[in-house]
Tab-separated table of N, CA and C in Angstrom:
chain	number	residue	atom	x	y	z
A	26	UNK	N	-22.403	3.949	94.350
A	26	UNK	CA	-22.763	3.050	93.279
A	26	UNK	C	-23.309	1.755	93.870
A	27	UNK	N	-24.172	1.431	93.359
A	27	UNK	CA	-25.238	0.009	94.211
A	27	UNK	C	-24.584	-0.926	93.182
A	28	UNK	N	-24.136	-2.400	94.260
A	28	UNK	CA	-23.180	-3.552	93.645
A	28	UNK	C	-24.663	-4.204	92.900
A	29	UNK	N	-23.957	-5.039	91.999
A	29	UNK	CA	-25.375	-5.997	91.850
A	29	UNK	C	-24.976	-7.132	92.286
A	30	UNK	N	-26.350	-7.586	93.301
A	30	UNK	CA	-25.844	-8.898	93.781
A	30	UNK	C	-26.897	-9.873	92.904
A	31	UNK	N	-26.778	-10.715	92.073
A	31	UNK	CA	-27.595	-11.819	91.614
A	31	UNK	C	-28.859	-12.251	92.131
A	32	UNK	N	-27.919	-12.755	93.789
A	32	UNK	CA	-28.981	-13.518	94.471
A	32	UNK	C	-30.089	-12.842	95.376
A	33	UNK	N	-30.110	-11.046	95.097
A	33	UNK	CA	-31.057	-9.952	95.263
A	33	UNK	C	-32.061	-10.576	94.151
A	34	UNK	N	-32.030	-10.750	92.988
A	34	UNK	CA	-32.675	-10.600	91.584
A	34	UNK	C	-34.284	-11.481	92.116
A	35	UNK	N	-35.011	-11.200	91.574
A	35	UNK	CA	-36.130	-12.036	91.441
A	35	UNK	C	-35.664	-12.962	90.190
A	36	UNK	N	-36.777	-14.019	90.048
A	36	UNK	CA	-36.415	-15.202	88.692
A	36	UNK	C	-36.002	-14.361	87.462
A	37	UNK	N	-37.490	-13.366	87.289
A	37	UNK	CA	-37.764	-13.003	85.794
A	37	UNK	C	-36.688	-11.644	85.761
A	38	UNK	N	-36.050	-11.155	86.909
A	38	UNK	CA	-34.891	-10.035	86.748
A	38	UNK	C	-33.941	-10.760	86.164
A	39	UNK	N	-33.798	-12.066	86.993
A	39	UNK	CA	-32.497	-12.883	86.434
A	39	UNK	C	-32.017	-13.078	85.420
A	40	UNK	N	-33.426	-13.823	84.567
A	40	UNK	CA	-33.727	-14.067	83.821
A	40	UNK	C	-32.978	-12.741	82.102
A	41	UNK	N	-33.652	-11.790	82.840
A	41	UNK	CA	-33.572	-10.046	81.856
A	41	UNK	C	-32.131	-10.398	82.022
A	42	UNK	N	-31.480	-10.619	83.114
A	42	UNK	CA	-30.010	-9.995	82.897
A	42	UNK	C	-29.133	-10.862	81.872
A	43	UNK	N	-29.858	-12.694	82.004
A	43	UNK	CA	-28.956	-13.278	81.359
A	43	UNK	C	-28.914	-13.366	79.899
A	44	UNK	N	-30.570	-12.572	79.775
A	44	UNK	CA	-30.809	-12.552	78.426
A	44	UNK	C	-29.822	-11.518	77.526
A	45	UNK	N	-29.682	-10.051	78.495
A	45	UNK	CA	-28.866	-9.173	77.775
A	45	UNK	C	-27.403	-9.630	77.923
A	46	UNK	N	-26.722	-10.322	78.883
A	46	UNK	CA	-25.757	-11.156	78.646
A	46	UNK	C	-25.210	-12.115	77.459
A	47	UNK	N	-26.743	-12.589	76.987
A	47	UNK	CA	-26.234	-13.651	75.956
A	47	UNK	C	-26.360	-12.797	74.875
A	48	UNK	N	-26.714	-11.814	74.679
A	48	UNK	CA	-27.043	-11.109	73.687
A	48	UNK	C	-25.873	-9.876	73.479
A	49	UNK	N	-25.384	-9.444	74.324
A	49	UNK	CA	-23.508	-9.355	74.434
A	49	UNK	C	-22.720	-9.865	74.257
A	50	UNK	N	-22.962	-11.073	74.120
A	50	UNK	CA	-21.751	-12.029	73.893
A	50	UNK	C	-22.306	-12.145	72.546
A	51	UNK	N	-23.463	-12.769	72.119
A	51	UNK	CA	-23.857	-12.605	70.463
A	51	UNK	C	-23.325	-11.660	69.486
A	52	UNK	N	-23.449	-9.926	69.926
A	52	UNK	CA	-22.967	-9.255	69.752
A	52	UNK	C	-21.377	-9.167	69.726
A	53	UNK	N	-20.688	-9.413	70.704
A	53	UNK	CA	-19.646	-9.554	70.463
A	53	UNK	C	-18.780	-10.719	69.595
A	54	UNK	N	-19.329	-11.625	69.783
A	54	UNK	CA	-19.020	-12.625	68.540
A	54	UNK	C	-19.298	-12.510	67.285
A	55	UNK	N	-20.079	-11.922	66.871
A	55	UNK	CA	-20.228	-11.444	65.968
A	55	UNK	C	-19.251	-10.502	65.229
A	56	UNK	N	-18.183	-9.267	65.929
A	56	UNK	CA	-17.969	-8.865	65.940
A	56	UNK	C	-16.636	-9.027	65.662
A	57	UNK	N	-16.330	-10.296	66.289
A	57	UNK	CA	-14.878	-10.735	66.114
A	57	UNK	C	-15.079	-11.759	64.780
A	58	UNK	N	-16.388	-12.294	64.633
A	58	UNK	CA	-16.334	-13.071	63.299
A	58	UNK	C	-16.032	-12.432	62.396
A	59	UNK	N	-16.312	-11.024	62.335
A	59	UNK	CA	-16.278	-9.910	60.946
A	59	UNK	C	-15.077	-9.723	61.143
A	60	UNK	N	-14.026	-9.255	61.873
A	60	UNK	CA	-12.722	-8.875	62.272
A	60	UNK	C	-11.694	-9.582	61.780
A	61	UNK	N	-11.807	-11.392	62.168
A	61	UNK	CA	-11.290	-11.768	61.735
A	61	UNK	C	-11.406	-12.587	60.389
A	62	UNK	N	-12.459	-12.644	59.889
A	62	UNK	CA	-13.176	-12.752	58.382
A	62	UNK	C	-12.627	-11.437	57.439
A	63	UNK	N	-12.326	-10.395	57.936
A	63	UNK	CA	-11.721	-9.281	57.026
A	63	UNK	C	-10.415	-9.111	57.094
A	64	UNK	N	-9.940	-9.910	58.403
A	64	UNK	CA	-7.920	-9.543	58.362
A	64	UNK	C	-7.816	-10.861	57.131
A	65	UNK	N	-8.497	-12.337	57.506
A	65	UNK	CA	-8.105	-13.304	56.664
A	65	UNK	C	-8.143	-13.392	54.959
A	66	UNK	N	-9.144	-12.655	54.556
A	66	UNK	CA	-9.490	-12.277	53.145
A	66	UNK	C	-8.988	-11.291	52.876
A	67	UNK	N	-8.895	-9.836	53.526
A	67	UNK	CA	-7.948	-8.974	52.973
A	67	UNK	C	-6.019	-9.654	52.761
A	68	UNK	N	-5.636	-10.715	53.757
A	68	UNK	CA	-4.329	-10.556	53.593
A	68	UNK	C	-4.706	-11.907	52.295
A	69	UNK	N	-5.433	-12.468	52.179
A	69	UNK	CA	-5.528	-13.611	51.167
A	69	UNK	C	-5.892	-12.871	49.635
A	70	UNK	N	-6.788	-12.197	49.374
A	70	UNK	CA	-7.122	-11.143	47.939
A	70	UNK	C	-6.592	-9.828	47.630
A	71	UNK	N	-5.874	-8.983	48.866
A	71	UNK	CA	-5.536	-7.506	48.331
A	71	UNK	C	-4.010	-7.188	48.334
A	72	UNK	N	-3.531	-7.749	47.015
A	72	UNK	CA	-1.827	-7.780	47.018
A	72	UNK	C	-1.059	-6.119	47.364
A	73	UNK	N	-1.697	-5.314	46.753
A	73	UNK	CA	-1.340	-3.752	46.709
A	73	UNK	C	-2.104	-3.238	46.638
A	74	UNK	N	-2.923	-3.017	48.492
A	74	UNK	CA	-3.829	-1.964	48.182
A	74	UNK	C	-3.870	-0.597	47.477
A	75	UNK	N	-4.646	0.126	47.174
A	75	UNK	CA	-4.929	1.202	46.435
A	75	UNK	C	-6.183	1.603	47.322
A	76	UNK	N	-7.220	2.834	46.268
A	76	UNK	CA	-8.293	3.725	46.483
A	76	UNK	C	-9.585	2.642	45.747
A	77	UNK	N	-9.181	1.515	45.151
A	77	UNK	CA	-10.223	1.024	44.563
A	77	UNK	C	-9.579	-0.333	44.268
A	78	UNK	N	-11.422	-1.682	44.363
A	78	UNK	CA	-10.620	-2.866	43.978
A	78	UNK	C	-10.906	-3.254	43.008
A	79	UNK	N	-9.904	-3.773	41.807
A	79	UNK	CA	-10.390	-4.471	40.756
A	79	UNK	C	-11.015	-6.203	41.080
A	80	UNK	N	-11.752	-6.305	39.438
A	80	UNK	CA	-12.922	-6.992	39.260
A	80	UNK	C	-11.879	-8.239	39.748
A	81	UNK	N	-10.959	-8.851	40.060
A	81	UNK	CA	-10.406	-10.177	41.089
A	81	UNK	C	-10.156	-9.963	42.605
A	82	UNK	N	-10.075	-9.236	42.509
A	82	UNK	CA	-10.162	-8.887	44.433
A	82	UNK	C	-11.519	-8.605	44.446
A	83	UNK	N	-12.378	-8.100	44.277
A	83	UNK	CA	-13.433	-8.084	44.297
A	83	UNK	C	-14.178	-9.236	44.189
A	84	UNK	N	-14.301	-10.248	43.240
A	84	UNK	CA	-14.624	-11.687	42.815
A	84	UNK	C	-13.637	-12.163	44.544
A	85	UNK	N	-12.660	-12.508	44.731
A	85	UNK	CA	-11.567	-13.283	45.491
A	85	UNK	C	-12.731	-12.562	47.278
A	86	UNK	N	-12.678	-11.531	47.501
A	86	UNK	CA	-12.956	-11.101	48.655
A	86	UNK	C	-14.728	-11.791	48.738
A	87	UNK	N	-15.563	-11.646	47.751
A	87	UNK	CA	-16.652	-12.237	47.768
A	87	UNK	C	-16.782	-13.804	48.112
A	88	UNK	N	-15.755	-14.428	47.377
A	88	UNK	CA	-15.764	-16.124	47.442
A	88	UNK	C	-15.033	-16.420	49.189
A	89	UNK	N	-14.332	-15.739	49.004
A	89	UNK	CA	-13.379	-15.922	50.280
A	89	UNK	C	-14.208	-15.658	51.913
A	90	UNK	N	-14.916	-14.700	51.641
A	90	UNK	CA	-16.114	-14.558	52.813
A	90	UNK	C	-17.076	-15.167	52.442
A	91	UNK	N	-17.473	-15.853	51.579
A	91	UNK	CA	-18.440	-16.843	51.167
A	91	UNK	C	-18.103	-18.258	52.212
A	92	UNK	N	-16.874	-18.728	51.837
A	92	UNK	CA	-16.055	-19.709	52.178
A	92	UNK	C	-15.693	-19.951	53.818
A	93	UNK	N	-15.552	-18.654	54.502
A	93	UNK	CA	-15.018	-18.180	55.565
A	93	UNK	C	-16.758	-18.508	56.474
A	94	UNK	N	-17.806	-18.065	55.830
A	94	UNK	CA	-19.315	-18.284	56.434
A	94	UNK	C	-19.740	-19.121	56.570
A	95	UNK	N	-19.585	-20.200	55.501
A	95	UNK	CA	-19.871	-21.411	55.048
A	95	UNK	C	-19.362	-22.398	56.446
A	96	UNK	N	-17.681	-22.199	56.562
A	96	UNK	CA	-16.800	-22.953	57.171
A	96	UNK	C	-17.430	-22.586	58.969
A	97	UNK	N	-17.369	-21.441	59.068
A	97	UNK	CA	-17.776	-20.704	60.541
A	97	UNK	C	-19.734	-21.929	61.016
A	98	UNK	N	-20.258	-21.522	59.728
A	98	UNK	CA	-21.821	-22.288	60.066
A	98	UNK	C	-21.263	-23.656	60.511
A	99	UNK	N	-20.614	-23.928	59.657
A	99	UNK	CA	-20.830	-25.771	59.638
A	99	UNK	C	-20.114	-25.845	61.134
A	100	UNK	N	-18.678	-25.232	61.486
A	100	UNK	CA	-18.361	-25.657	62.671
A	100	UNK	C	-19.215	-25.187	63.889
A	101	UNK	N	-19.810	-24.131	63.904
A	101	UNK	CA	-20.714	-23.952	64.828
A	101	UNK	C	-21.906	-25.073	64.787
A	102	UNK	N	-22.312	-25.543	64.058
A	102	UNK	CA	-23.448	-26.526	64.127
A	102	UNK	C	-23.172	-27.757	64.651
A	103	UNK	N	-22.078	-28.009	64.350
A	103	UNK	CA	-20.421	-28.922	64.757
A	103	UNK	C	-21.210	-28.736	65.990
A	104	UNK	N	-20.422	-27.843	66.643
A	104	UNK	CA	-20.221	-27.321	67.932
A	104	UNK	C	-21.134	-27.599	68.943
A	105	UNK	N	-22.295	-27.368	68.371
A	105	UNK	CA	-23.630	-26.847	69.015
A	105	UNK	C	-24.333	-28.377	69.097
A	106	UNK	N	-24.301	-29.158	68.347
A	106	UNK	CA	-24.533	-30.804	68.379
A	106	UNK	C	-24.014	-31.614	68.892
A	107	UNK	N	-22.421	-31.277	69.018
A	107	UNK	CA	-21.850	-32.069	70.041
A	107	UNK	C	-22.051	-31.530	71.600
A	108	UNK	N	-22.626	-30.417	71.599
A	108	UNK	CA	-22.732	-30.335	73.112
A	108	UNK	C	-24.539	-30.311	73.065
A	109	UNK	N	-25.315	-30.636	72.774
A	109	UNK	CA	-26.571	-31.225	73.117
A	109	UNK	C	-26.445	-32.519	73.495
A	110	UNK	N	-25.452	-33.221	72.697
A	110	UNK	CA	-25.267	-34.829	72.800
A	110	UNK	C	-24.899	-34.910	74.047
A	111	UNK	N	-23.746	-33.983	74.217
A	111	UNK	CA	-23.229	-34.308	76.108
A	111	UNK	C	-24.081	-34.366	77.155
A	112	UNK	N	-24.998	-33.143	76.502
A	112	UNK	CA	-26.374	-32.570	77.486
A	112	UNK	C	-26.729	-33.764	78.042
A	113	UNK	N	-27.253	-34.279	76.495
A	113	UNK	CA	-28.342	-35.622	76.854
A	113	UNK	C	-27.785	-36.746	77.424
A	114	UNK	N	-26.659	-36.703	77.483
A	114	UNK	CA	-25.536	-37.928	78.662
A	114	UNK	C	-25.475	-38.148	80.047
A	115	UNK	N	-26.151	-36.489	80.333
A	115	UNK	CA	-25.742	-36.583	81.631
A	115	UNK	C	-26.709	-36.636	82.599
């Protein structure tokens, strides 16, 4: 099995790898946003699950991942602004 060494890579290989890197981690964040966006609203709207949801869990699970998206954007933008600001500090 051939190791990968980085500092083998040309720029634009580098480049490919970090792209599918960030795009794994995108992917995976993503992934855990849905995960834990569905443990938090299911234990918040579905008192006794069943085979089907009525028209308030249904309404409750819609607002609640509404709420849950809403909250996730704003702190990521949060997030993402306070570290440009640092950027530009240094």
């Amino acid at each position: 099995m051939e190791s990968l060494a980085t500092g083998n890579l040309t720029g634009s290989q580098r480049d490919e790898l970090m792209q599918q890197v960030k795009q794994q981690i995108a992917v995976a964040n993503a992934q855990e946003l849905l995960t834990k966006m569905t443990e938090k609203c299911f234990k918040k709207c579905i008192g006794k699950p069943g085979t089907s949801l009525d028209s308030s869990e249904q309404k409750c699970i819609a607002m609640c991942m509404d709420r849950y998206m809403d909250s996730f954007n704003l702190v990521s933008k949060t997030y993402s602004e306070r570290l440009q600001r640092e950027r530009n500090r240094m």
